[in-house]
Amino acid sequence: MKIFSTRLSTLSDTQKAQLAEQYQADDYLLLDFDTRQHSRFRAITVSGEAVGVDLPRTGVLKGDDVLINAAGELMQVIAKPQAVTKVTAANDFLLMKGAYHLGNRHVPLMFDHSFDQGDAGYALYFENDHVLAQMLENLGLHIESTSVPFEPETGAYQTGQGHAHGHSHSHAHSHSDSHSHKESHDHSHDESHSHHDAPVGRSNDG
């Protein structure tokens, strides 16, 4: 089994061409956020090949990150569309208030509006949690279920990971899967959290 242990920050023209060929052959990883949080895991490429990832603990894998193994072989990671909750509001102040309350509970949040064609407003996205959804509704925000590639914000004090965007292509996959956040997060802001220690991620063969 191929083991990919290094994340590339820049790509040569040859590597970009290689990734384009691999994409056409479904030789890439389509991973949800839960899997991309781990530094070590086994996964299945879209074409069905089992591979291993063994990276330094340097942050969450992002969509379009590119990995390389000792033999110089490449593997691109694409963020898998997954079931999430979308939050919108009548005005930006109310949405900001919702973001504060979610952040106070250490909830991974994605801030985006690119999934709403023609919508000039902003939206928050988080992994499904009915307790959090009820809290936001009580605050006057609008929530709905959707499926998008989930790319939450990284910590403000973390060094950003370079993205090796080697080529342009459409990620029109219908691989969304239902995902439960498993925790109510109804706890004190001062509690410590350790969510990412398990080195086993969910593979993308679903």
Tab-separated table of C-alpha atoms in Angstrom:
chain	number	residue	atom	x	y	z
A	1	MET	CA	0.000	0.000	0.000
A	2	LYS	CA	1.294	3.442	-0.913
A	3	ILE	CA	2.001	5.718	2.061
A	4	PHE	CA	1.899	9.493	1.546
A	5	SER	CA	3.897	11.324	4.196
A	6	THR	CA	4.570	14.848	2.912
A	7	ARG	CA	2.301	17.753	1.996
A	8	LEU	CA	3.470	19.836	-0.987
A	9	SER	CA	3.218	23.621	-0.922
A	10	THR	CA	4.253	24.231	-4.540
A	11	LEU	CA	3.945	22.195	-7.717
A	12	SER	CA	6.026	22.012	-10.881
A	13	ASP	CA	4.344	22.081	-14.282
A	14	THR	CA	5.070	18.367	-14.615
A	15	GLN	CA	3.362	17.650	-11.300
A	16	LYS	CA	0.353	19.753	-12.300
A	17	ALA	CA	0.010	17.747	-15.497
A	18	GLN	CA	0.322	14.510	-13.544
A	19	LEU	CA	-2.466	15.552	-11.169
A	20	ALA	CA	-4.712	16.441	-14.077
A	21	GLU	CA	-4.221	12.941	-15.510
A	22	GLN	CA	-4.865	11.357	-12.127
A	23	TYR	CA	-8.059	13.337	-11.701
A	24	GLN	CA	-9.375	12.068	-15.015
A	25	ALA	CA	-8.584	8.529	-13.841
A	26	ASP	CA	-10.306	9.078	-10.446
A	27	ASP	CA	-6.930	8.651	-8.753
A	28	TYR	CA	-7.475	11.079	-5.878
A	29	LEU	CA	-8.911	11.121	-2.364
A	30	LEU	CA	-12.385	12.448	-1.633
A	31	LEU	CA	-12.404	12.994	2.144
A	32	ASP	CA	-14.862	14.466	4.619
A	33	PHE	CA	-13.805	16.866	7.362
A	34	ASP	CA	-13.686	14.215	10.087
A	35	THR	CA	-11.091	12.221	8.145
A	36	ARG	CA	-9.071	15.279	7.117
A	37	GLN	CA	-8.551	16.236	10.769
A	38	HIS	CA	-6.349	13.186	11.344
A	39	SER	CA	-2.655	13.039	10.525
A	40	ARG	CA	-2.618	9.236	10.116
A	41	PHE	CA	-5.332	7.226	8.415
A	42	ARG	CA	-6.117	4.698	5.719
A	43	ALA	CA	-8.367	5.746	2.851
A	44	ILE	CA	-9.673	4.578	-0.511
A	45	THR	CA	-9.185	6.609	-3.673
A	46	VAL	CA	-12.206	7.314	-5.853
A	47	SER	CA	-10.924	4.625	-8.234
A	48	GLY	CA	-10.850	2.095	-5.377
A	49	GLU	CA	-7.162	1.868	-4.391
A	50	ALA	CA	-6.265	1.643	-0.692
A	51	VAL	CA	-3.619	4.155	0.413
A	52	GLY	CA	-2.198	5.338	3.707
A	53	VAL	CA	-1.576	8.882	4.943
A	54	ASP	CA	1.065	9.469	7.618
A	55	LEU	CA	1.742	13.187	8.048
A	56	PRO	CA	3.318	15.335	10.732
A	57	ARG	CA	0.696	16.919	12.965
A	58	THR	CA	0.668	20.190	11.036
A	59	GLY	CA	-3.004	20.992	10.728
A	60	VAL	CA	-6.131	19.815	8.958
A	61	LEU	CA	-5.886	18.693	5.354
A	62	LYS	CA	-7.635	21.140	3.043
A	63	GLY	CA	-9.421	20.515	-0.201
A	64	ASP	CA	-6.875	20.562	-3.079
A	65	ASP	CA	-3.913	19.792	-0.792
A	66	VAL	CA	-1.410	17.563	-2.576
A	67	LEU	CA	0.548	14.758	-0.889
A	68	ILE	CA	3.689	12.992	-2.078
A	69	ASN	CA	5.294	9.700	-1.048
A	70	ALA	CA	8.918	8.570	-0.937
A	71	ALA	CA	8.729	7.371	-4.539
A	72	GLY	CA	7.621	10.811	-5.770
A	73	GLU	CA	4.035	9.727	-6.479
A	74	LEU	CA	1.325	12.343	-5.926
A	75	MET	CA	-2.106	12.196	-4.351
A	76	GLN	CA	-4.553	15.082	-4.304
A	77	VAL	CA	-7.088	15.558	-1.511
A	78	ILE	CA	-10.505	16.943	-2.387
A	79	ALA	CA	-13.014	17.979	0.279
A	80	LYS	CA	-16.025	15.670	0.146
A	81	PRO	CA	-19.499	17.236	0.179
A	82	GLN	CA	-21.153	16.319	3.460
A	83	ALA	CA	-24.326	17.017	5.371
A	84	VAL	CA	-24.025	20.269	7.313
A	85	THR	CA	-26.237	22.982	8.753
A	86	LYS	CA	-26.360	26.309	6.941
A	87	VAL	CA	-27.105	29.413	9.006
A	88	THR	CA	-28.350	32.714	7.579
A	89	ALA	CA	-29.890	35.782	9.158
A	90	ALA	CA	-31.923	38.861	8.324
A	91	ASN	CA	-28.863	41.052	8.856
A	92	ASP	CA	-25.123	40.750	9.327
A	93	PHE	CA	-25.256	41.744	13.003
A	94	LEU	CA	-27.556	38.828	13.847
A	95	LEU	CA	-25.343	36.425	11.906
A	96	MET	CA	-22.313	37.758	13.771
A	97	LYS	CA	-24.143	37.111	17.037
A	98	GLY	CA	-24.773	33.521	15.964
A	99	ALA	CA	-21.099	33.086	15.065
A	100	TYR	CA	-20.129	34.331	18.529
A	101	HIS	CA	-22.310	31.789	20.313
A	102	LEU	CA	-21.073	28.939	18.119
A	103	GLY	CA	-17.467	30.007	18.580
A	104	ASN	CA	-17.987	30.152	22.330
A	105	ARG	CA	-18.733	26.425	22.119
A	106	HIS	CA	-15.634	25.679	20.031
A	107	VAL	CA	-17.687	24.615	17.021
A	108	PRO	CA	-15.736	24.352	13.730
A	109	LEU	CA	-17.306	26.980	11.468
A	110	MET	CA	-17.103	27.707	7.763
A	111	PHE	CA	-17.848	31.263	6.603
A	112	ASP	CA	-18.885	31.392	2.992
A	113	HIS	CA	-21.355	32.553	0.385
A	114	SER	CA	-19.971	30.955	-2.770
A	115	PHE	CA	-22.469	28.089	-2.599
A	116	ASP	CA	-25.409	30.501	-2.946
A	117	GLN	CA	-25.529	31.590	-6.558
A	118	GLY	CA	-27.035	35.058	-6.770
A	119	ASP	CA	-27.197	35.491	-2.987
A	120	ALA	CA	-25.251	38.536	-1.828
A	121	GLY	CA	-25.576	37.585	1.857
A	122	TYR	CA	-23.221	35.559	4.007
A	123	ALA	CA	-23.774	32.228	5.694
A	124	LEU	CA	-22.255	30.050	8.397
A	125	TYR	CA	-21.899	26.296	8.073
A	126	PHE	CA	-21.299	23.739	10.825
A	127	GLU	CA	-21.591	19.991	11.269
A	128	ASN	CA	-25.131	18.934	12.089
A	129	ASP	CA	-26.086	19.280	15.754
A	130	HIS	CA	-29.756	19.639	16.664
A	131	VAL	CA	-29.008	21.317	20.019
A	132	LEU	CA	-26.953	24.034	18.356
A	133	ALA	CA	-29.549	24.417	15.614
A	134	GLN	CA	-32.293	24.970	18.197
A	135	MET	CA	-30.147	27.551	20.000
A	136	LEU	CA	-29.672	29.506	16.774
A	137	GLU	CA	-33.359	29.387	15.937
A	138	ASN	CA	-34.110	30.761	19.406
A	139	LEU	CA	-31.756	33.654	18.603
A	140	GLY	CA	-33.766	34.420	15.460
A	141	LEU	CA	-31.453	32.923	12.841
A	142	HIS	CA	-32.570	30.752	9.939
A	143	ILE	CA	-31.158	27.240	9.620
A	144	GLU	CA	-31.420	24.615	6.893
A	145	SER	CA	-29.763	21.340	5.981
A	146	THR	CA	-27.466	21.243	2.966
A	147	SER	CA	-24.509	19.335	1.562
A	148	VAL	CA	-21.249	21.104	0.703
A	149	PRO	CA	-17.491	20.510	0.989
A	150	PHE	CA	-16.883	21.552	4.606
A	151	GLU	CA	-13.780	23.740	5.048
A	152	PRO	CA	-13.981	25.395	8.495
A	153	GLU	CA	-11.769	28.255	9.565
A	154	THR	CA	-8.402	27.407	11.101
A	155	GLY	CA	-7.205	29.023	14.307
A	156	ALA	CA	-6.073	32.632	13.983
A	157	TYR	CA	-2.706	31.765	15.549
A	158	GLN	CA	-1.987	28.781	13.328
A	159	THR	CA	0.379	29.047	10.403
A	160	GLY	CA	-1.646	28.689	7.228
A	161	GLN	CA	-0.994	25.625	5.147
A	162	GLY	CA	-0.008	26.285	1.561
A	163	HIS	CA	-2.396	24.967	-1.056
A	164	ALA	CA	-0.904	23.462	-4.158
A	165	HIS	CA	-3.655	24.266	-6.641
A	166	GLY	CA	-2.290	22.389	-9.592
A	167	HIS	CA	-5.177	22.547	-12.019
A	168	SER	CA	-8.741	23.626	-12.539
A	169	HIS	CA	-11.538	21.114	-12.529
A	170	SER	CA	-15.114	20.650	-11.444
A	171	HIS	CA	-15.783	18.704	-8.248
A	172	ALA	CA	-19.331	17.747	-9.196
A	173	HIS	CA	-19.594	14.706	-6.962
A	174	SER	CA	-22.745	13.380	-5.361
A	175	HIS	CA	-20.976	11.690	-2.474
A	176	SER	CA	-22.700	13.535	0.367
A	177	ASP	CA	-23.256	11.443	3.444
A	178	SER	CA	-25.277	12.082	6.555
A	179	HIS	CA	-23.085	13.085	9.458
A	180	SER	CA	-23.913	13.606	13.095
A	181	HIS	CA	-21.702	15.794	15.244
A	182	LYS	CA	-22.291	13.434	18.192
A	183	GLU	CA	-21.924	16.085	20.887
A	184	SER	CA	-24.370	18.652	22.215
A	185	HIS	CA	-21.572	21.117	23.066
A	186	ASP	CA	-23.708	22.468	25.900
A	187	HIS	CA	-20.763	23.109	28.173
A	188	SER	CA	-18.606	25.792	29.708
A	189	HIS	CA	-16.257	27.819	27.553
A	190	ASP	CA	-13.397	26.917	29.903
A	191	GLU	CA	-13.486	23.170	29.297
A	192	SER	CA	-10.507	21.708	27.462
A	193	HIS	CA	-11.077	19.698	24.299
A	194	SER	CA	-9.137	16.989	22.560
A	195	HIS	CA	-11.084	15.862	19.497
A	196	HIS	CA	-8.372	14.801	17.087
A	197	ASP	CA	-6.223	12.223	18.823
A	198	ALA	CA	-7.568	9.066	17.202
A	199	PRO	CA	-5.372	8.169	14.210
A	200	VAL	CA	-8.156	6.425	12.350
A	201	GLY	CA	-10.200	8.375	9.846
A	202	ARG	CA	-13.285	7.449	7.914
A	203	SER	CA	-12.381	6.324	4.417
A	204	ASN	CA	-14.102	7.773	1.383
A	205	ASP	CA	-15.575	4.570	0.076
A	206	GLY	CA	-19.120	5.493	1.020
